């Protein structure tokens, strides 16, 4: 039984819940998903699975007191039980002075993020995708591990104030890591799209397998400051972590890299290099997204950085009201515009530097400067006089995206990217370029391959 | 926001309570047994040589407060089942949130179909280590079920934390939270097991931030609490209010603390910091699935390859690291794993030598072992069980050395408390950790507070440099509430016990800019 209900099915349930409610205000959310995947490793399938689920969340409110329950039982008796429980808890809960009234009817500009080719993907298609990678890996004498997943999801929200929103999306993800049999070289590739036709599993397998061979038998290099050519997957990490920190309230309260000394935030300041433009756009063709967020707020195009100048931060509905600003919905994607260089151009323009496939285990180190730490993984190469000369051992880096994105020298056109730890997959979609960045700090060597 | 989380999210905007499914839980195990047996029979009939089913109910309660007000209370329930089968030596899995006989039959058949679809690309026949059939019940021993404690009592305590911390001049912001988890799990297999378990975890925490608007600098200090496999008695026994005040004082004092000295130093780690280093460098490196390449695509592999088993010098002779799925208050503690294996305790590193891995039923034979160590776990009814970390702990020293003894024996070093930033490479060699508070140690005494400190090392070098261990009296349990691994990502909770420990000649970094 598919858990991807139609708009009418979702509305019938939310209407029923609202009609049975005895609270002053009620908010209802219905979400469902059908997901199926295959994992492989050591050039063989390991696990495969499918999961289907749908759930209902009800929030009842009396004044500024709220109660939320979740249930997966949708008969009237279960709904009544859930509603009474939510109402009971709301009555005994403390007031939240920051509670915002539920939204009423909104105007949405939906884009199509749901594609039938993903919905129609079969276990056999997933198996054949894996089979192709395994066959090619064996042919090339490498050992591969990877993951293929297709998913469909639907979401509906409604309120007693007249809100109703429904949307759905699909996602197809494929990523793999190929390692040489002697364990001296490793390569990786990953992509995520809403449409199956945009996903090219064979090309991704070729990329990972080719990278593993290129990366074999690396030699050491001294940690220090290098010019780096970051593939989009690595740029994605810098972009994502910067956006995760872009909360207006944190900045206004003086505890963020976006806080202004003496008070307030840095909106309007030049914080990045003037070639940098970052925005969110639910209608971006490579990253179409849902048209509302989990409160029912319409997701619209949103500018974050323009010519290096900070345009806006993320405002919750409460903080926006307090500060006289517009609340920020979502975002469901982040786009960093690129340039017109090719990857070959980026390498050719590097006198001495490092080509980075992806980052790994990126974590915040100092929120004051947004200093991050992380490692390189699955292909690090020395560039000398405009040419890739040899694979080198992985290294740990400590750097801030604020510093790095002030040091961008050139970029390729932007593309859909997934970071080393999966940011940019079937969640917050990322679109960004490869970039050449000067003075990137590496602090120690790693023997990991 | 992560789209998957968005789709699965609960619209949590206030206090909440969960609704108990009326069908099964609370009506005894007979109804569950009937459903489970129907699933197993369907799978067998469809051609499965092995099948198991987990019918699970999850209850979570999260209370978040910030700046003297209740920000959010979320109380969720999740209920469903997953069927796992082996067909012609190939795994298949399917699951659903709709718990009915018809859906169970459909899902069992789907699991078999998925296994069949993947048979052609499976080059390794699944071989399960033998396990007895169990008809058993196991529950986390708790003195007070956190879900039975009135909301008001929990909120009152959290808001008192705010008051205590904000009494300290210079403390700017406070957040405090409690998280409670209850996993109710029913497992049945074609080998005859019927196992019912209820696991409870409890995690109180807070964070204090001090902002100096004139300098534009801010420092935070998080609670040194750990999540525990305990009930509300943990919250009641932990000195939260006293620690809130100390934390606020330390956050404020950090503004005037001395910048960390970069270089090679003796490093003394409090258990509130060392647990995370154990988790990352020992817990993950001794996972057999990583060592064999099963997790190569995301989590990575391990430097502890199978040729090192029994011979590799992992640490100094005083280092003994134990895996234990039975440890008191451990978050990975349970009676039986998700393969239906009874849980045990075993050494991973003995007297400095690497001696064993963490295993599951389908892995044991791969290293010539005849029984599983019981490390199979799935984080949901909708997730495939796979090898997850047991509680992994460092044994205390043979002499009962105190914190004062270890500091007193240190000429020039730094002392780190609390866990902070953490990062380790994909083979678990190179790591970098920070902490909550840092202290300079000179000539056997703590001399001053430090700031902006991280330590870097590589796993074998670090453990070989372990030259002094505190005694049993310094032993504490720390833990990870949400350790991630696998694809799709699954969450595991795991505890790590350790004494205070000292490591010689570790690289210290100043992270200030």
PDB file of C-alpha atoms in Angstrom, chain A residues 92-328:
ATOM      1  CA  UNK A  92      -1.478  21.806  31.702  1.00  0.00           C
ATOM      2  CA  UNK A  93       1.492  23.181  29.734  1.00  0.00           C
ATOM      3  CA  UNK A  94       3.210  26.442  30.611  1.00  0.00           C
ATOM      4  CA  UNK A  95       2.604  29.390  28.340  1.00  0.00           C
ATOM      5  CA  UNK A  96       5.244  30.012  25.705  1.00  0.00           C
ATOM      6  CA  UNK A  97       5.419  33.783  25.277  1.00  0.00           C
ATOM      7  CA  UNK A  98       7.050  33.236  21.887  1.00  0.00           C
ATOM      8  CA  UNK A  99       4.295  30.984  20.522  1.00  0.00           C
ATOM      9  CA  UNK A 100       3.068  32.359  17.215  1.00  0.00           C
ATOM     10  CA  UNK A 101      -0.530  31.920  16.041  1.00  0.00           C
ATOM     11  CA  UNK A 102      -0.950  29.197  13.446  1.00  0.00           C
ATOM     12  CA  UNK A 103      -0.917  30.442   9.896  1.00  0.00           C
ATOM     13  CA  UNK A 104      -4.132  30.945   7.958  1.00  0.00           C
ATOM     14  CA  UNK A 105      -4.595  30.408   4.243  1.00  0.00           C
ATOM     15  CA  UNK A 106      -1.438  31.123   2.257  1.00  0.00           C
ATOM     16  CA  UNK A 107      -0.664  31.569  -1.409  1.00  0.00           C
ATOM     17  CA  UNK A 108       1.801  29.053  -2.768  1.00  0.00           C
ATOM     18  CA  UNK A 109       3.721  28.817  -6.006  1.00  0.00           C
ATOM     19  CA  UNK A 110       4.190  25.079  -6.346  1.00  0.00           C
ATOM     20  CA  UNK A 111       6.834  23.652  -8.642  1.00  0.00           C
ATOM     21  CA  UNK A 112       6.943  20.074  -9.748  1.00  0.00           C
ATOM     22  CA  UNK A 113       9.372  18.167  -7.538  1.00  0.00           C
ATOM     23  CA  UNK A 114       7.678  14.772  -8.047  1.00  0.00           C
ATOM     24  CA  UNK A 115       8.652  12.697 -11.057  1.00  0.00           C
ATOM     25  CA  UNK A 116       7.022   9.496 -12.203  1.00  0.00           C
ATOM     26  CA  UNK A 117      10.265   7.911 -13.357  1.00  0.00           C
ATOM     27  CA  UNK A 118      11.444   7.746  -9.732  1.00  0.00           C
ATOM     28  CA  UNK A 119       8.064   6.533  -8.525  1.00  0.00           C
ATOM     29  CA  UNK A 120       8.220   3.762 -11.134  1.00  0.00           C
ATOM     30  CA  UNK A 121      11.732   2.573 -10.208  1.00  0.00           C
ATOM     31  CA  UNK A 122      11.662  -1.167  -9.478  1.00  0.00           C
ATOM     32  CA  UNK A 123      13.823  -3.462  -7.333  1.00  0.00           C
ATOM     33  CA  UNK A 124      15.159  -4.791 -10.631  1.00  0.00           C
ATOM     34  CA  UNK A 125      16.253  -1.288 -11.727  1.00  0.00           C
ATOM     35  CA  UNK A 126      18.063  -0.742  -8.438  1.00  0.00           C
ATOM     36  CA  UNK A 127      19.682  -4.179  -8.714  1.00  0.00           C
ATOM     37  CA  UNK A 128      20.780  -3.547 -12.301  1.00  0.00           C
ATOM     38  CA  UNK A 129      22.345  -0.223 -11.295  1.00  0.00           C
ATOM     39  CA  UNK A 130      24.418  -2.054  -8.714  1.00  0.00           C
ATOM     40  CA  UNK A 131      25.197  -4.851 -11.149  1.00  0.00           C
ATOM     41  CA  UNK A 132      26.655  -2.353 -13.627  1.00  0.00           C
ATOM     42  CA  UNK A 133      28.978  -0.883 -10.968  1.00  0.00           C
ATOM     43  CA  UNK A 134      30.101  -4.289  -9.755  1.00  0.00           C
ATOM     44  CA  UNK A 135      30.789  -5.599 -13.262  1.00  0.00           C
ATOM     45  CA  UNK A 136      32.825  -2.510 -14.159  1.00  0.00           C
ATOM     46  CA  UNK A 137      34.709  -2.666 -10.857  1.00  0.00           C
ATOM     47  CA  UNK A 138      35.682  -6.281 -11.425  1.00  0.00           C
ATOM     48  CA  UNK A 139      36.763  -5.446 -14.941  1.00  0.00           C
ATOM     49  CA  UNK A 140      38.987  -2.643 -13.674  1.00  0.00           C
ATOM     50  CA  UNK A 141      40.329  -4.582 -10.699  1.00  0.00           C
ATOM     51  CA  UNK A 142      38.856  -2.399  -7.966  1.00  0.00           C
ATOM     52  CA  UNK A 143      36.500  -3.143  -5.104  1.00  0.00           C
ATOM     53  CA  UNK A 144      33.395  -0.996  -4.838  1.00  0.00           C
ATOM     54  CA  UNK A 145      30.808  -0.217  -2.196  1.00  0.00           C
ATOM     55  CA  UNK A 146      27.788   1.970  -2.665  1.00  0.00           C
ATOM     56  CA  UNK A 147      24.174   2.814  -2.172  1.00  0.00           C
ATOM     57  CA  UNK A 148      21.223   3.410  -4.455  1.00  0.00           C
ATOM     58  CA  UNK A 149      17.925   4.710  -3.165  1.00  0.00           C
ATOM     59  CA  UNK A 150      14.671   5.938  -4.634  1.00  0.00           C
ATOM     60  CA  UNK A 151      12.033   7.631  -2.572  1.00  0.00           C
ATOM     61  CA  UNK A 152       8.666   9.316  -2.819  1.00  0.00           C
ATOM     62  CA  UNK A 153       7.297  11.536  -0.095  1.00  0.00           C
ATOM     63  CA  UNK A 154       4.217  13.629   0.569  1.00  0.00           C
ATOM     64  CA  UNK A 155       3.501  16.302   3.130  1.00  0.00           C
ATOM     65  CA  UNK A 156       0.344  18.165   4.079  1.00  0.00           C
ATOM     66  CA  UNK A 157      -0.285  20.798   6.736  1.00  0.00           C
ATOM     67  CA  UNK A 158      -3.561  22.392   7.806  1.00  0.00           C
ATOM     68  CA  UNK A 159      -4.822  24.666  10.546  1.00  0.00           C
ATOM     69  CA  UNK A 160      -8.111  25.758  12.066  1.00  0.00           C
ATOM     70  CA  UNK A 161      -7.214  29.232  10.778  1.00  0.00           C
ATOM     71  CA  UNK A 162      -7.811  28.107   7.187  1.00  0.00           C
ATOM     72  CA  UNK A 163      -4.358  26.898   6.209  1.00  0.00           C
ATOM     73  CA  UNK A 164      -4.050  23.938   3.887  1.00  0.00           C
ATOM     74  CA  UNK A 165      -0.990  22.979   1.903  1.00  0.00           C
ATOM     75  CA  UNK A 166      -0.039  19.775   0.149  1.00  0.00           C
ATOM     76  CA  UNK A 167       3.040  18.852  -1.829  1.00  0.00           C
ATOM     77  CA  UNK A 168       5.112  15.843  -2.729  1.00  0.00           C
ATOM     78  CA  UNK A 169       8.541  15.105  -4.105  1.00  0.00           C
ATOM     79  CA  UNK A 170      10.715  12.298  -5.386  1.00  0.00           C
ATOM     80  CA  UNK A 171      14.431  11.689  -4.998  1.00  0.00           C
ATOM     81  CA  UNK A 172      16.925   9.309  -6.531  1.00  0.00           C
ATOM     82  CA  UNK A 173      20.342   8.987  -4.898  1.00  0.00           C
ATOM     83  CA  UNK A 174      23.389   7.064  -5.972  1.00  0.00           C
ATOM     84  CA  UNK A 175      26.867   7.083  -4.504  1.00  0.00           C
ATOM     85  CA  UNK A 176      29.787   4.717  -4.524  1.00  0.00           C
ATOM     86  CA  UNK A 177      33.360   4.355  -3.338  1.00  0.00           C
ATOM     87  CA  UNK A 178      35.897   2.314  -5.284  1.00  0.00           C
ATOM     88  CA  UNK A 179      39.144   1.116  -3.758  1.00  0.00           C
ATOM     89  CA  UNK A 180      42.149  -0.516  -5.354  1.00  0.00           C
ATOM     90  CA  UNK A 181      42.645  -4.133  -4.240  1.00  0.00           C
ATOM     91  CA  UNK A 182      45.870  -3.231  -2.435  1.00  0.00           C
ATOM     92  CA  UNK A 183      44.014  -0.546  -0.483  1.00  0.00           C
ATOM     93  CA  UNK A 184      46.346   2.214  -1.656  1.00  0.00           C
ATOM     94  CA  UNK A 185      43.840   4.210  -3.721  1.00  0.00           C
ATOM     95  CA  UNK A 186      40.253   5.266  -3.306  1.00  0.00           C
ATOM     96  CA  UNK A 187      37.734   7.186  -5.421  1.00  0.00           C
ATOM     97  CA  UNK A 188      34.184   8.362  -4.878  1.00  0.00           C
ATOM     98  CA  UNK A 189      31.208   9.827  -6.693  1.00  0.00           C
ATOM     99  CA  UNK A 190      27.761  10.877  -5.521  1.00  0.00           C
ATOM    100  CA  UNK A 191      24.684  12.497  -7.024  1.00  0.00           C
ATOM    101  CA  UNK A 192      21.110  13.149  -6.017  1.00  0.00           C
ATOM    102  CA  UNK A 193      18.270  14.309  -8.261  1.00  0.00           C
ATOM    103  CA  UNK A 194      14.504  14.561  -8.196  1.00  0.00           C
ATOM    104  CA  UNK A 195      14.379  12.827 -11.568  1.00  0.00           C
ATOM    105  CA  UNK A 196      15.753   9.442 -12.443  1.00  0.00           C
ATOM    106  CA  UNK A 197      16.654  10.544 -15.965  1.00  0.00           C
ATOM    107  CA  UNK A 198      19.184  13.034 -14.570  1.00  0.00           C
ATOM    108  CA  UNK A 199      20.996  10.332 -12.646  1.00  0.00           C
ATOM    109  CA  UNK A 200      23.736   8.603 -14.647  1.00  0.00           C
ATOM    110  CA  UNK A 201      24.844   5.618 -12.543  1.00  0.00           C
ATOM    111  CA  UNK A 202      27.271   4.321 -15.166  1.00  0.00           C
ATOM    112  CA  UNK A 203      29.066   7.679 -15.358  1.00  0.00           C
ATOM    113  CA  UNK A 204      29.265   7.897 -11.569  1.00  0.00           C
ATOM    114  CA  UNK A 205      30.721   4.393 -11.392  1.00  0.00           C
ATOM    115  CA  UNK A 206      33.301   5.313 -14.032  1.00  0.00           C
ATOM    116  CA  UNK A 207      34.234   8.440 -12.097  1.00  0.00           C
ATOM    117  CA  UNK A 208      34.760   6.599  -8.805  1.00  0.00           C
ATOM    118  CA  UNK A 209      36.649   3.721 -10.426  1.00  0.00           C
ATOM    119  CA  UNK A 210      38.857   6.085 -12.423  1.00  0.00           C
ATOM    120  CA  UNK A 211      39.598   8.217  -9.383  1.00  0.00           C
ATOM    121  CA  UNK A 212      40.642   5.142  -7.353  1.00  0.00           C
ATOM    122  CA  UNK A 213      43.239   4.209  -9.960  1.00  0.00           C
ATOM    123  CA  UNK A 214      44.515   7.788 -10.149  1.00  0.00           C
ATOM    124  CA  UNK A 215      44.787   7.989  -6.360  1.00  0.00           C
ATOM    125  CA  UNK A 216      46.751   4.754  -5.891  1.00  0.00           C
ATOM    126  CA  UNK A 217      50.091   4.779  -4.037  1.00  0.00           C
ATOM    127  CA  UNK A 218      49.983   8.317  -2.675  1.00  0.00           C
ATOM    128  CA  UNK A 219      53.037   9.913  -1.141  1.00  0.00           C
ATOM    129  CA  UNK A 220      53.272  12.282   1.780  1.00  0.00           C
ATOM    130  CA  UNK A 221      53.220  16.042   1.637  1.00  0.00           C
ATOM    131  CA  UNK A 222      53.885  18.592   4.359  1.00  0.00           C
ATOM    132  CA  UNK A 223      50.840  20.145   6.012  1.00  0.00           C
ATOM    133  CA  UNK A 224      50.621  23.912   5.520  1.00  0.00           C
ATOM    134  CA  UNK A 225      48.799  26.522   3.487  1.00  0.00           C
ATOM    135  CA  UNK A 226      47.942  25.529  -0.086  1.00  0.00           C
ATOM    136  CA  UNK A 227      45.906  26.745  -2.998  1.00  0.00           C
ATOM    137  CA  UNK A 228      43.147  24.151  -3.416  1.00  0.00           C
ATOM    138  CA  UNK A 229      40.942  23.161  -6.303  1.00  0.00           C
ATOM    139  CA  UNK A 230      37.806  21.878  -4.591  1.00  0.00           C
ATOM    140  CA  UNK A 231      35.386  19.696  -6.489  1.00  0.00           C
ATOM    141  CA  UNK A 232      31.728  20.681  -5.949  1.00  0.00           C
ATOM    142  CA  UNK A 233      31.252  18.051  -3.220  1.00  0.00           C
ATOM    143  CA  UNK A 234      33.876  19.813  -1.102  1.00  0.00           C
ATOM    144  CA  UNK A 235      32.519  23.294  -1.821  1.00  0.00           C
ATOM    145  CA  UNK A 236      29.114  21.928  -0.723  1.00  0.00           C
ATOM    146  CA  UNK A 237      30.426  21.420   2.821  1.00  0.00           C
ATOM    147  CA  UNK A 238      31.649  25.013   3.097  1.00  0.00           C
ATOM    148  CA  UNK A 239      28.339  26.290   1.771  1.00  0.00           C
ATOM    149  CA  UNK A 240      26.177  24.096   3.995  1.00  0.00           C
ATOM    150  CA  UNK A 241      28.018  24.852   7.226  1.00  0.00           C
ATOM    151  CA  UNK A 242      27.888  28.546   6.527  1.00  0.00           C
ATOM    152  CA  UNK A 243      24.153  28.410   5.980  1.00  0.00           C
ATOM    153  CA  UNK A 244      23.618  26.303   9.105  1.00  0.00           C
ATOM    154  CA  UNK A 245      25.094  29.225  11.059  1.00  0.00           C
ATOM    155  CA  UNK A 246      23.003  31.906   9.380  1.00  0.00           C
ATOM    156  CA  UNK A 247      20.393  32.251  12.117  1.00  0.00           C
ATOM    157  CA  UNK A 248      19.346  35.846  12.694  1.00  0.00           C
ATOM    158  CA  UNK A 249      18.543  35.434  16.359  1.00  0.00           C
ATOM    159  CA  UNK A 250      21.919  33.867  17.138  1.00  0.00           C
ATOM    160  CA  UNK A 251      23.579  36.727  15.293  1.00  0.00           C
ATOM    161  CA  UNK A 252      21.523  39.433  16.977  1.00  0.00           C
ATOM    162  CA  UNK A 253      22.267  37.892  20.370  1.00  0.00           C
ATOM    163  CA  UNK A 254      26.004  38.151  19.733  1.00  0.00           C
ATOM    164  CA  UNK A 255      26.835  34.473  19.395  1.00  0.00           C
ATOM    165  CA  UNK A 256      27.534  33.880  15.744  1.00  0.00           C
ATOM    166  CA  UNK A 257      30.093  34.638  13.102  1.00  0.00           C
ATOM    167  CA  UNK A 258      27.382  36.919  11.701  1.00  0.00           C
ATOM    168  CA  UNK A 259      27.190  38.992  14.918  1.00  0.00           C
ATOM    169  CA  UNK A 260      28.342  42.583  14.734  1.00  0.00           C
ATOM    170  CA  UNK A 261      30.781  43.744  17.379  1.00  0.00           C
ATOM    171  CA  UNK A 262      28.863  45.992  19.736  1.00  0.00           C
ATOM    172  CA  UNK A 263      25.483  44.489  18.829  1.00  0.00           C
ATOM    173  CA  UNK A 264      23.267  43.606  15.879  1.00  0.00           C
ATOM    174  CA  UNK A 265      24.164  41.514  12.870  1.00  0.00           C
ATOM    175  CA  UNK A 266      26.304  41.869   9.768  1.00  0.00           C
ATOM    176  CA  UNK A 267      23.572  42.067   7.121  1.00  0.00           C
ATOM    177  CA  UNK A 268      24.719  44.612   4.564  1.00  0.00           C
ATOM    178  CA  UNK A 269      28.398  43.938   5.201  1.00  0.00           C
ATOM    179  CA  UNK A 270      30.836  42.513   2.682  1.00  0.00           C
ATOM    180  CA  UNK A 271      31.569  39.145   4.294  1.00  0.00           C
ATOM    181  CA  UNK A 272      32.706  37.102   1.267  1.00  0.00           C
ATOM    182  CA  UNK A 273      34.568  37.742  -1.944  1.00  0.00           C
ATOM    183  CA  UNK A 274      32.723  39.842  -4.490  1.00  0.00           C
ATOM    184  CA  UNK A 275      32.323  36.929  -6.900  1.00  0.00           C
ATOM    185  CA  UNK A 276      30.103  35.053  -4.447  1.00  0.00           C
ATOM    186  CA  UNK A 277      26.335  34.906  -4.863  1.00  0.00           C
ATOM    187  CA  UNK A 278      24.268  32.558  -2.693  1.00  0.00           C
ATOM    188  CA  UNK A 279      20.500  32.180  -2.738  1.00  0.00           C
ATOM    189  CA  UNK A 280      17.636  29.707  -2.391  1.00  0.00           C
ATOM    190  CA  UNK A 281      15.114  29.097  -5.137  1.00  0.00           C
ATOM    191  CA  UNK A 282      12.483  26.339  -4.914  1.00  0.00           C
ATOM    192  CA  UNK A 283      12.007  26.458  -8.690  1.00  0.00           C
ATOM    193  CA  UNK A 284      15.664  25.820  -9.566  1.00  0.00           C
ATOM    194  CA  UNK A 285      15.571  23.140 -12.298  1.00  0.00           C
ATOM    195  CA  UNK A 286      18.325  21.056 -10.667  1.00  0.00           C
ATOM    196  CA  UNK A 287      16.832  21.255  -7.188  1.00  0.00           C
ATOM    197  CA  UNK A 288      13.059  21.749  -7.251  1.00  0.00           C
ATOM    198  CA  UNK A 289      11.614  21.677  -3.749  1.00  0.00           C
ATOM    199  CA  UNK A 290       8.441  21.653  -1.734  1.00  0.00           C
ATOM    200  CA  UNK A 291       6.533  24.937  -1.813  1.00  0.00           C
ATOM    201  CA  UNK A 292       6.019  25.305   1.963  1.00  0.00           C
ATOM    202  CA  UNK A 293       7.893  24.646   5.177  1.00  0.00           C
ATOM    203  CA  UNK A 294       6.775  22.723   8.235  1.00  0.00           C
ATOM    204  CA  UNK A 295       4.684  25.625   9.544  1.00  0.00           C
ATOM    205  CA  UNK A 296       3.011  26.113   6.164  1.00  0.00           C
ATOM    206  CA  UNK A 297       5.003  29.239   5.325  1.00  0.00           C
ATOM    207  CA  UNK A 298       5.425  29.584   1.540  1.00  0.00           C
ATOM    208  CA  UNK A 299       8.986  28.893   0.397  1.00  0.00           C
ATOM    209  CA  UNK A 300      10.063  31.554  -2.057  1.00  0.00           C
ATOM    210  CA  UNK A 301      13.288  32.694  -3.687  1.00  0.00           C
ATOM    211  CA  UNK A 302      15.582  34.102  -1.030  1.00  0.00           C
ATOM    212  CA  UNK A 303      18.856  35.955  -1.474  1.00  0.00           C
ATOM    213  CA  UNK A 304      21.586  35.285   1.110  1.00  0.00           C
ATOM    214  CA  UNK A 305      24.761  36.776  -0.370  1.00  0.00           C
ATOM    215  CA  UNK A 306      25.065  39.083  -3.363  1.00  0.00           C
ATOM    216  CA  UNK A 307      28.520  40.095  -4.662  1.00  0.00           C
ATOM    217  CA  UNK A 308      29.913  38.996  -1.321  1.00  0.00           C
ATOM    218  CA  UNK A 309      27.531  41.198   0.685  1.00  0.00           C
ATOM    219  CA  UNK A 310      25.339  39.494   3.291  1.00  0.00           C
ATOM    220  CA  UNK A 311      21.745  40.127   2.212  1.00  0.00           C
ATOM    221  CA  UNK A 312      19.757  38.316   4.857  1.00  0.00           C
ATOM    222  CA  UNK A 313      19.778  35.750   7.658  1.00  0.00           C
ATOM    223  CA  UNK A 314      17.258  33.106   8.594  1.00  0.00           C
ATOM    224  CA  UNK A 315      14.390  34.579  10.665  1.00  0.00           C
ATOM    225  CA  UNK A 316      11.920  32.427  12.599  1.00  0.00           C
ATOM    226  CA  UNK A 317       8.381  33.807  12.614  1.00  0.00           C
ATOM    227  CA  UNK A 318       8.798  34.997  16.212  1.00  0.00           C
ATOM    228  CA  UNK A 319      12.167  36.691  15.697  1.00  0.00           C
ATOM    229  CA  UNK A 320      11.002  38.279  12.458  1.00  0.00           C
ATOM    230  CA  UNK A 321       8.009  39.802  14.231  1.00  0.00           C
ATOM    231  CA  UNK A 322      10.173  41.035  17.111  1.00  0.00           C
ATOM    232  CA  UNK A 323      12.752  42.593  14.807  1.00  0.00           C
ATOM    233  CA  UNK A 324      10.308  43.914  12.198  1.00  0.00           C
ATOM    234  CA  UNK A 325      11.612  41.595   9.495  1.00  0.00           C
ATOM    235  CA  UNK A 326      10.132  39.058   7.110  1.00  0.00           C
ATOM    236  CA  UNK A 327      10.160  35.439   8.325  1.00  0.00           C
ATOM    237  CA  UNK A 328      12.295  33.055   6.310  1.00  0.00           C
TER     238      UNK A 328
END
